[in-house]
Amino acid sequence: MIMLQRWVCVFISLLPFLVCGSYAQQANGNGTNFSFTYFSQNNSQQLIYMGNASIPAGHAYIDITPDPYATLNVSLSNETASNVVFPSMIGRVLYRQPVTMWPASFTTVFTIFVKPVVFNGDGLAFIIVPNTKRFLAGSDGSMIGLFDDSTNGNTTEQLAIEFDTYQNRFDPDGNHVGIDIQGITSNVTENMGKHGIDLKAGRAIQVRVHYDGWAKSLQIYARYPNNTSAYTSILNYTVELENTVPRSAYVGFSATTGNSYEIHRILDWNFCSVSLPKSSLKFHPVVTRTGGSGGGVNVGVLAGSITGGLVVVGLLVSWFVVRRMKKKREADSNLGYFSGELAVIQHAPRRYPYRQLVAATNNFSESELLGTGGFGSVYRGNLNAGRNEQPALVAVKKISAGSKQGAKEFISEISTIGRLRHRNLVQLHGWCHERDELLLVYDYMPNGSLNRFLFDRTGETPLNWPRRHRILCGLASALLYLHEEWEQRVVHRDVKPSNVMLDGEFNARLGDFGLARFIEHDDATPDVTTRLAGTPGYMAPECSYTGKATAESDVFSFGIVLLEVATGRRVVERKSPLAEGNLVDWVWGLHSKDSVLECVDPKLDESDYDAEEIRKVLILGLACSHPDPQLRPSMRQAIQVLMNPNEELPQLPSTRPMAIYVVLPPVGAVFSQTTLSDSSIGTITTSVHNGR
């Protein structure tokens, strides 16, 4: 009986986690995922532009309502400019493919920019619309391109999240967010000024919208993107999308102007949705009828049946638990630690039965072994093995549960990558913890890692430059998502070619989040780790004395990868021309002689690449690997350099900056510290020990 009580207590304690696991399992269906870190003519084919919406020549953003002075060819300094009557404008941009809106959950992050020109008006909106039909007559001005007088109070099969900058008769103020369903009169509004955000300040504003298809909760967050603060929760509203918009609808943005005028601009846009089962739709309670004739349920009989069934189940459970306890040896202390940590993970991915993964990998056969790493081995698996179905290939990572460090990495992977959704991240499908085994199930990457094609080229065709450049852009996009676009800042801490996986089309997928950590956006001093995390050569120099994981240290690792991809050489080699030096020293030496192109990978065909493009990658690599973290570009700046030909390169000194880091004295010692910073010498830290 004592054993049974203990088992019941354990079961109850794990029940919330088991429910989360069930939730994630159901949510692992198909969805839509796209990311525009900037806009150009190259990716504009994925979008539908309507009305006045367009990408201005030479720019990397979308103007939904463009600059009127440029449109009318009127100079802002012209004395008559203030007398110009601007025509009302209306614009819309939609993702070209319809998206399944229900049953589903989705998250979208986008950056908007609003700049008043003549007074202000009338705002812009994120929209869900049923089709790509033209605008309603009279939908300009305050109607944001979606409604007119005839739609007020009627079902429109549309939803808009408006960012309103003009106070009309139906508005509470001229700086609010509102959710519009049956017309321009919002169902709910919230003043943005209360949260420290001014829509009309001419500043970029990053918005995050999340819809929980289970809870029917539409949540809106916002912040200034250049601020390190976390997103501010602006509005939370309950709405059933299945009763609001079509199951398949278009998502995008709409903006209009009237007599007043302002520019409405979209700087970037990321969208991810996950299909849910039908059970996520409305819950219909079962009605029990009592009395009457024909088909009624006898409550007494029903209660007796349930009670008897529970007794039988209880006996079976008791027998099972006693039998299980006899066979199970005392839990290892490391596994005890693991179980406690596992129980608090929220929204964990699917939990797979051990026997299913054994069958999928042919009992973890050596013939299915893909590789080994610091904490385990990776096997190819077919989840439909033995069935008459198309194969579902996955990669199964097997970690030794007896290793406390391995358990930590296992937990870190589930709690980070399991919640992330981006096309340039390896997707974690699920996990398993049985028989003292820790198993993780990922997307299968048929082309292995970038490391394989750069350095382990036996029998491999070298990657051409266009493919390498696309891989770097994909990696940069993944890191930007981790650092700025997800709800929490995630620092990967181990960015290197062997952790950059390649799918069947050689698209980059960043993986191995065993060392990743969450860092709050407003946390200027992240937790100090008790050990160095990462790989020598890729770790930023400041990590050795601060012990802190930061976005800047990820940027340093990314800079090393840039140099390795462009040169085809490892960061540390024991052969000419690096000999006993390292890659960064070598590239800096050539840069100082204004001959940086001499370090380009000789296996690249000169006719295959643009010399200026590869030079930009090398310069960016040096800038990202600057010894002073404050002088490194952000990932947003880095991706602009990679993807926008007109973006200016970071300024570099003529010679490599030097940095000296002195290890801090033991905890408890008293010391004084002086820090000098200069763009040419990096950071020099000196410590004077006044030990007691």
XYZ file of C-alpha atoms in Angstrom, residues 20-609:
590
model
C 1.790 19.474 -21.624
C 3.380 16.600 -23.485
C 0.007 15.596 -24.897
C -0.665 19.178 -25.935
C 2.649 19.445 -27.797
C 2.151 16.101 -29.459
C -1.160 17.226 -30.896
C 0.339 20.534 -31.962
C 3.080 18.985 -34.063
C 1.023 19.004 -37.238
C 1.600 20.959 -40.419
C 1.692 24.728 -40.371
C 2.998 27.763 -42.234
C 6.390 29.297 -41.576
C 8.001 32.207 -43.390
C 10.447 34.951 -42.501
C 11.321 38.225 -44.213
C 14.254 39.821 -42.410
C 14.137 42.461 -45.111
C 12.194 42.986 -48.356
C 13.528 43.096 -51.900
C 12.513 42.381 -55.461
C 13.934 38.867 -55.017
C 11.523 37.840 -52.269
C 8.631 40.072 -53.329
C 7.234 37.230 -55.463
C 6.070 35.594 -52.230
C 3.831 38.594 -51.528
C 0.799 40.212 -53.135
C 0.950 44.010 -53.390
C -2.311 45.923 -53.740
C -3.120 49.601 -54.138
C -0.236 51.905 -53.242
C 1.865 49.240 -51.477
C 5.342 48.733 -52.935
C 9.055 48.389 -52.197
C 10.755 51.744 -52.888
C 13.671 51.462 -55.299
C 16.964 50.908 -53.499
C 15.331 50.149 -50.133
C 14.664 46.995 -48.116
C 11.226 47.742 -46.659
C 7.604 47.918 -47.797
C 5.783 51.230 -47.971
C 2.079 50.442 -47.655
C 1.354 54.132 -48.117
C 4.465 55.747 -49.618
C 6.177 59.061 -49.006
C 3.837 61.536 -50.749
C 6.594 64.029 -51.491
C 8.520 61.386 -53.422
C 5.342 60.217 -55.147
C 4.372 63.717 -56.272
C 8.002 64.737 -56.889
C 7.614 67.666 -54.503
C 10.542 68.856 -52.407
C 9.936 68.960 -48.679
C 11.751 72.276 -48.541
C 9.576 73.763 -51.263
C 7.655 76.750 -49.917
C 4.517 75.468 -51.595
C 4.827 71.968 -50.145
C 2.683 72.806 -47.157
C -0.108 73.814 -49.537
C -0.033 70.561 -51.482
C -3.242 68.550 -51.222
C -2.280 64.891 -50.994
C -4.693 62.354 -52.414
C -5.967 59.681 -50.030
C -4.020 56.453 -50.372
C -4.762 52.839 -49.670
C -2.369 49.901 -49.678
C -2.290 46.257 -48.761
C 0.325 43.508 -48.797
C -0.549 39.828 -48.302
C 1.423 36.616 -48.086
C 0.748 34.923 -51.417
C -0.395 31.565 -50.038
C -3.469 31.212 -47.796
C -2.806 30.078 -44.231
C -4.823 27.610 -42.145
C -6.182 29.803 -39.352
C -8.106 27.150 -37.427
C -7.746 24.781 -35.806
C -4.292 26.290 -35.283
C -2.069 28.491 -33.161
C 0.162 31.139 -34.671
C 2.812 33.686 -33.731
C 3.876 36.586 -35.896
C 6.554 39.219 -35.252
C 6.866 42.326 -37.404
C 8.437 45.777 -37.227
C 6.362 48.791 -38.229
C 7.342 52.397 -38.823
C 4.841 55.259 -38.856
C 5.892 58.807 -39.726
C 3.424 61.717 -39.874
C 3.795 63.976 -42.905
C 0.813 66.298 -42.698
C -0.678 65.991 -39.230
C -1.229 62.253 -38.859
C -3.599 59.518 -40.000
C -4.957 57.002 -40.264
C -2.811 54.109 -39.016
C -2.142 50.602 -40.243
C -3.265 47.090 -39.342
C -2.201 43.466 -39.319
C -5.064 41.687 -41.078
C -6.618 38.287 -41.717
C -8.855 38.402 -44.798
C -10.802 35.733 -46.729
C -9.530 36.544 -50.226
C -7.454 38.841 -52.407
C -10.351 40.861 -53.812
C -9.967 44.560 -54.423
C -10.774 47.181 -51.810
C -14.305 48.128 -50.870
C -15.433 51.473 -52.191
C -15.132 53.987 -49.387
C -12.655 51.898 -47.380
C -9.897 54.539 -47.429
C -9.191 57.009 -44.649
C -10.388 55.809 -41.258
C -11.629 52.467 -42.635
C -8.044 51.027 -42.919
C -8.810 49.440 -46.299
C -11.061 46.710 -44.839
C -14.427 48.175 -43.919
C -16.968 50.722 -45.062
C -20.215 52.049 -43.625
C -22.136 48.966 -44.801
C -19.978 46.518 -42.829
C -20.469 48.029 -39.385
C -21.914 45.391 -37.063
C -22.047 42.741 -39.791
C -20.059 39.546 -40.194
C -17.141 40.353 -42.485
C -15.009 37.170 -42.185
C -12.111 39.527 -41.449
C -10.016 40.414 -38.430
C -7.752 43.423 -38.033
C -5.337 44.449 -35.332
C -5.174 48.173 -35.925
C -2.447 50.542 -34.793
C -4.456 53.752 -34.901
C -2.835 57.186 -34.985
C -5.905 59.369 -35.476
C -8.846 59.842 -33.115
C -12.068 59.482 -35.040
C -15.503 59.768 -33.450
C -15.491 56.032 -32.685
C -11.939 55.976 -31.221
C -10.887 56.437 -27.579
C -7.677 58.285 -28.528
C -5.104 58.765 -31.286
C -2.467 56.311 -30.077
C -4.005 52.908 -29.510
C -4.142 49.299 -30.639
C -7.539 47.796 -31.330
C -9.036 44.507 -32.486
C -11.663 44.962 -35.227
C -13.992 42.140 -36.229
C -17.389 43.450 -37.337
C -16.409 46.885 -38.493
C -14.117 49.796 -37.825
C -15.440 50.216 -34.280
C -13.000 48.088 -32.310
C -14.214 45.267 -30.090
C -11.486 46.197 -27.610
C -8.752 48.866 -27.490
C -5.750 49.764 -25.387
C -3.827 53.024 -25.210
C -0.206 52.480 -26.310
C 1.005 55.498 -24.358
C 0.227 53.688 -21.104
C 2.934 51.219 -22.064
C 5.534 53.816 -23.081
C 5.022 53.508 -26.847
C 4.134 56.350 -29.213
C 2.987 55.160 -32.631
C 3.566 58.599 -34.143
C 7.093 59.182 -32.845
C 8.739 58.181 -36.139
C 10.470 55.209 -34.481
C 10.478 51.549 -35.448
C 8.164 49.480 -33.239
C 8.408 45.707 -33.012
C 5.116 43.893 -32.494
C 4.514 40.291 -31.485
C 1.052 38.747 -31.949
C 0.287 35.293 -30.571
C -2.970 33.367 -30.973
C -3.466 30.325 -28.757
C -5.864 28.022 -30.609
C -6.604 26.084 -27.442
C -7.349 28.987 -25.107
C -8.746 31.202 -27.952
C -6.500 33.947 -26.640
C -5.207 36.696 -28.940
C -2.220 38.361 -27.259
C -0.459 41.502 -28.497
C 2.989 42.643 -27.335
C 5.167 45.555 -28.451
C 8.520 47.236 -27.812
C 11.107 49.447 -29.452
C 13.478 46.958 -31.180
C 16.698 48.807 -30.344
C 15.791 48.698 -26.676
C 17.057 45.767 -24.602
C 13.802 45.644 -22.636
C 11.412 42.729 -22.956
C 8.163 42.888 -24.896
C 5.370 44.725 -23.084
C 2.024 42.952 -22.979
C -0.443 45.402 -24.532
C -3.673 43.490 -25.010
C -5.147 40.039 -24.395
C -8.517 39.264 -25.980
C -10.558 36.090 -26.286
C -11.794 35.393 -29.809
C -12.808 32.166 -31.562
C -11.262 32.379 -35.012
C -13.454 29.518 -36.271
C -16.437 31.876 -35.818
C -14.608 34.904 -37.188
C -12.522 34.130 -40.292
C -12.488 31.317 -42.881
C -10.468 28.229 -42.076
C -8.062 29.163 -44.872
C -7.349 32.881 -45.117
C -4.694 35.409 -46.117
C -2.501 37.315 -43.665
C -0.789 40.642 -44.212
C -1.024 44.374 -43.624
C -3.305 47.211 -44.650
C -3.009 50.984 -44.306
C -4.882 54.043 -45.483
C -4.731 57.830 -45.369
C -7.356 60.525 -45.740
C -7.057 64.303 -45.508
C -4.184 63.894 -43.062
C -1.163 61.942 -44.183
C 1.522 59.699 -42.801
C 3.936 57.046 -44.082
C 3.158 53.444 -43.101
C 6.084 51.061 -43.446
C 6.850 47.371 -42.718
C 10.546 46.698 -42.023
C 10.480 42.925 -41.438
C 8.001 40.104 -40.868
C 8.184 36.627 -39.365
C 5.194 34.250 -39.215
C 4.813 30.733 -37.840
C 1.659 28.654 -37.349
C 1.052 25.150 -36.032
C -2.029 23.132 -36.978
C -4.051 21.732 -34.072
C -6.467 18.789 -33.862
C -10.198 19.329 -34.156
C -10.479 18.810 -30.410
C -8.962 22.283 -29.974
C -12.158 23.815 -31.336
C -15.206 24.429 -29.183
C -15.677 22.004 -26.291
C -19.152 20.392 -26.287
C -20.049 18.960 -22.850
C -21.798 15.616 -22.691
C -25.365 15.987 -21.426
C -26.579 13.118 -19.196
C -30.324 12.610 -19.306
C -32.170 11.171 -16.334
C -35.698 9.781 -16.383
C -37.929 9.624 -19.424
C -38.224 6.728 -21.791
C -36.002 5.366 -24.467
C -32.273 5.949 -24.336
C -32.171 7.427 -20.807
C -29.174 6.693 -18.623
C -29.760 5.156 -15.198
C -27.567 7.245 -12.927
C -27.329 4.572 -10.232
C -26.231 1.925 -12.715
C -23.764 4.330 -14.272
C -22.274 5.276 -10.879
C -21.998 1.633 -9.870
C -20.262 0.762 -13.133
C -17.777 3.594 -12.706
C -17.052 2.602 -9.103
C -16.534 -1.032 -10.039
C -14.322 -0.030 -12.921
C -12.189 2.135 -10.656
C -11.746 -0.751 -8.214
C -10.578 -3.042 -11.016
C -8.238 -0.374 -12.343
C -6.882 0.194 -8.838
C -6.127 -3.501 -8.392
C -4.399 -3.668 -11.763
C -2.359 -0.566 -10.975
C -1.342 -2.005 -7.588
C -0.187 -5.234 -9.208
C 1.714 -3.353 -11.887
C 3.416 -1.003 -9.418
C 4.501 -3.819 -7.070
C 5.889 -5.782 -10.009
C 7.627 -2.692 -11.356
C 9.157 -1.756 -8.008
C 10.619 -5.240 -7.570
C 12.436 -4.988 -10.891
C 13.565 -1.358 -10.631
C 16.884 -0.682 -8.928
C 17.498 2.412 -6.869
C 17.500 5.535 -9.011
C 20.866 7.084 -9.736
C 21.392 10.484 -8.119
C 21.929 12.074 -11.519
C 18.625 10.708 -12.771
C 16.988 12.026 -9.622
C 18.243 15.463 -10.532
C 16.982 14.988 -14.077
C 13.465 13.937 -13.034
C 13.072 17.010 -10.843
C 14.098 19.317 -13.658
C 11.950 17.538 -16.221
C 8.794 17.970 -14.198
C 8.873 21.781 -14.455
C 9.375 22.095 -18.221
C 6.413 23.812 -19.841
C 4.982 22.959 -23.279
C 7.377 20.071 -23.869
C 7.348 18.432 -27.311
C 5.900 14.994 -27.952
C 7.017 12.074 -25.774
C 7.836 8.964 -27.851
C 7.650 5.390 -26.542
C 11.088 3.810 -26.269
C 10.032 0.760 -28.266
C 8.989 2.967 -31.191
C 12.432 4.572 -31.383
C 14.147 1.200 -31.036
C 12.149 -0.075 -34.024
C 12.770 3.126 -35.989
C 16.564 2.862 -35.623
C 16.754 -0.927 -36.076
C 17.729 -1.296 -32.410
C 20.240 1.563 -32.730
C 22.155 -0.339 -35.349
C 25.640 0.810 -36.343
C 24.393 0.896 -39.930
C 22.076 3.768 -38.903
C 24.747 5.697 -36.964
C 25.102 9.242 -38.328
C 27.754 10.494 -35.921
C 28.827 10.935 -32.328
C 29.194 14.036 -30.193
C 30.173 15.159 -26.726
C 27.103 13.747 -24.991
C 25.887 10.935 -27.222
C 25.370 9.417 -30.641
C 22.932 10.274 -33.435
C 21.084 7.618 -35.453
C 18.905 7.763 -38.532
C 15.393 6.509 -37.855
C 12.259 5.678 -39.817
C 9.178 6.249 -37.668
C 7.018 4.331 -40.152
C 9.299 1.296 -40.180
C 7.294 -1.858 -40.730
C 4.199 0.002 -41.979
C 2.875 0.414 -45.479
C 3.433 4.162 -45.405
C 5.866 6.656 -46.814
C 8.999 6.754 -44.634
C 9.182 9.476 -41.985
C 12.924 9.908 -41.562
C 14.192 11.449 -38.342
C 17.454 11.785 -36.466
C 17.487 10.235 -32.982
C 20.083 11.519 -30.523
C 20.921 9.031 -27.767
C 22.355 10.548 -24.582
C 23.748 8.659 -21.632
C 21.315 9.232 -18.757
C 24.015 8.289 -16.255
C 25.819 11.539 -17.031
C 24.531 14.490 -15.031
C 25.978 16.833 -17.626
C 24.240 14.865 -20.384
C 20.947 15.203 -18.504
C 21.464 18.965 -18.292
C 22.003 19.185 -22.052
C 18.910 17.028 -22.613
C 16.759 19.338 -20.486
C 18.212 22.416 -22.165
C 17.347 21.089 -25.631
C 13.725 20.365 -24.656
C 13.205 23.702 -22.919
C 14.726 25.793 -25.738
C 14.581 24.348 -29.251
C 11.375 22.467 -28.406
C 9.547 25.803 -28.220
C 11.199 27.547 -31.173
C 9.819 27.652 -34.708
C 11.947 28.986 -37.564
C 12.783 27.648 -40.999
C 16.528 27.871 -40.256
C 16.392 25.925 -36.985
C 16.466 22.143 -36.691
C 13.011 21.141 -35.472
C 12.798 19.016 -32.321
C 9.870 16.618 -32.715
C 9.993 14.862 -29.369
C 11.867 13.046 -26.629
C 11.970 9.833 -24.626
C 13.144 8.969 -21.121
C 12.904 5.229 -20.481
C 15.264 2.447 -19.385
C 17.880 4.923 -18.208
C 18.029 6.342 -21.747
C 17.580 9.946 -22.840
C 16.527 10.275 -26.477
C 15.775 13.320 -28.647
C 14.013 13.152 -32.027
C 14.831 15.781 -34.685
C 14.315 16.527 -38.345
C 16.566 14.327 -40.460
C 19.118 16.391 -42.383
C 20.141 14.338 -45.447
C 23.217 16.472 -46.205
C 24.637 16.308 -42.695
C 26.544 19.284 -41.338
C 28.304 22.247 -42.921
C 31.493 20.938 -41.311
C 31.342 17.885 -43.561
C 31.387 19.928 -46.770
C 33.938 22.504 -45.636
C 36.571 20.309 -44.040
C 35.746 16.595 -44.365
C 35.546 16.593 -48.137
C 36.480 12.986 -48.880
C 34.373 12.124 -51.888
C 32.324 15.323 -51.509
C 31.849 18.008 -54.139
C 32.931 21.380 -52.654
C 30.123 23.816 -51.995
C 29.982 26.582 -54.583
C 29.878 30.188 -53.424
C 26.168 30.955 -54.056
C 25.268 27.945 -51.907
C 27.725 28.998 -49.185
C 26.336 32.531 -49.174
C 22.770 31.231 -48.845
C 23.857 29.041 -45.914
C 25.386 32.059 -44.160
C 22.224 34.100 -44.706
C 20.132 31.266 -43.266
C 22.388 30.966 -40.220
C 22.228 34.731 -39.672
C 18.434 34.632 -39.923
C 18.279 31.879 -37.284
C 20.489 33.823 -34.864
C 18.490 37.018 -35.411
C 15.342 35.090 -34.498
C 16.985 33.760 -31.324
C 18.401 37.120 -30.253
C 15.562 39.500 -31.137
C 12.460 38.009 -32.692
C 11.330 35.324 -30.252
C 9.518 36.153 -27.015
C 12.694 35.518 -24.979
C 16.296 36.112 -25.947
C 18.076 32.816 -26.548
C 21.861 32.581 -26.656
C 23.055 29.473 -28.488
C 26.633 29.469 -27.085
C 27.999 26.893 -29.539
C 27.712 28.291 -33.074
C 30.104 26.368 -35.335
C 29.963 24.533 -38.702
C 29.333 21.109 -37.139
C 26.142 22.499 -35.558
C 24.902 23.993 -38.842
C 22.910 21.225 -40.489
C 21.955 21.126 -44.184
C 18.623 19.884 -45.471
C 18.040 18.252 -48.851
C 18.294 21.622 -50.631
C 21.356 22.774 -48.658
C 19.384 25.242 -46.554
C 21.035 25.993 -43.210
C 19.408 24.653 -40.030
C 21.059 25.603 -36.749
C 20.918 22.761 -34.244
C 22.388 21.335 -31.021
C 20.876 23.554 -28.342
C 22.387 21.603 -25.466
C 24.337 24.662 -24.313
C 21.650 27.243 -25.147
C 20.288 29.491 -22.422
C 17.344 31.864 -22.087
C 18.255 35.448 -21.259
C 15.567 37.995 -20.454
C 15.576 40.982 -22.818
C 15.976 43.394 -19.933
C 18.746 41.418 -18.247
C 21.911 43.408 -18.760
C 23.946 40.991 -16.632
C 23.063 37.395 -17.519
C 23.721 34.640 -15.026
C 27.358 33.662 -14.691
C 27.920 30.032 -15.612
C 30.069 27.720 -13.539
C 31.962 26.400 -16.535
C 33.057 27.590 -19.934
C 30.422 26.695 -22.508
C 31.271 26.310 -26.160
C 34.112 25.139 -28.372
C 37.675 26.554 -28.228
C 38.322 28.802 -31.207
C 34.651 29.788 -31.452
C 34.262 31.222 -27.939
C 34.483 34.971 -27.555
C 37.555 36.040 -25.544
C 35.509 37.819 -22.864
C 33.769 34.541 -21.938
C 36.934 33.252 -20.293
C 36.864 35.962 -17.634
C 33.183 36.955 -17.363
C 31.618 33.504 -17.619
C 28.572 35.207 -19.184
C 26.678 34.104 -22.264
C 25.553 37.043 -24.389
C 24.237 37.752 -27.843
C 27.607 39.381 -28.558
C 29.431 36.116 -27.847
C 27.163 34.385 -30.375
C 28.055 37.123 -32.880
C 31.744 36.359 -32.302
C 31.168 32.658 -33.092
C 29.178 33.641 -36.191
C 32.122 35.785 -37.320
C 34.446 32.772 -37.099
C 32.008 30.727 -39.192
C 31.931 33.522 -41.797
C 35.721 33.367 -42.089
C 35.763 29.564 -42.262
C 33.130 29.439 -44.998
C 34.915 32.069 -47.108
C 38.413 30.605 -46.679
C 37.642 26.889 -46.432
C 40.007 26.656 -43.446
C 39.440 25.747 -39.806
C 39.839 28.426 -37.169
C 42.911 26.581 -35.899
C 45.076 24.511 -38.256
C 48.507 22.962 -37.985
C 49.422 23.426 -41.613
C 50.467 26.231 -43.912
C 49.605 29.063 -44.178
C 48.169 29.114 -40.639
C 50.824 26.817 -39.106
C 50.814 27.616 -35.387
C 48.670 30.716 -35.785
C 44.917 30.955 -36.214
C 42.480 31.917 -38.949
C 41.585 35.329 -37.528
C 45.252 36.395 -37.332
C 45.852 35.287 -40.903
C 42.840 37.125 -42.372
C 43.662 40.272 -40.372
C 47.211 40.153 -41.720
C 45.970 40.073 -45.313
C 43.389 42.762 -44.592
C 46.176 45.021 -43.251
C 47.939 44.611 -46.618
C 44.695 45.375 -48.485
C 44.820 41.903 -50.041
C 42.113 40.107 -48.103
C 40.895 38.255 -51.218
C 44.087 36.185 -51.160
C 42.559 34.082 -48.369
C 39.521 32.989 -50.408
C 39.073 29.205 -50.523
C 41.184 28.014 -53.506
C 38.595 25.315 -54.224
C 36.144 28.009 -55.280
C 35.977 28.746 -58.987
C 36.769 32.444 -59.536
C 34.094 32.632 -62.192
C 31.583 31.304 -59.652
C 31.595 34.183 -57.169
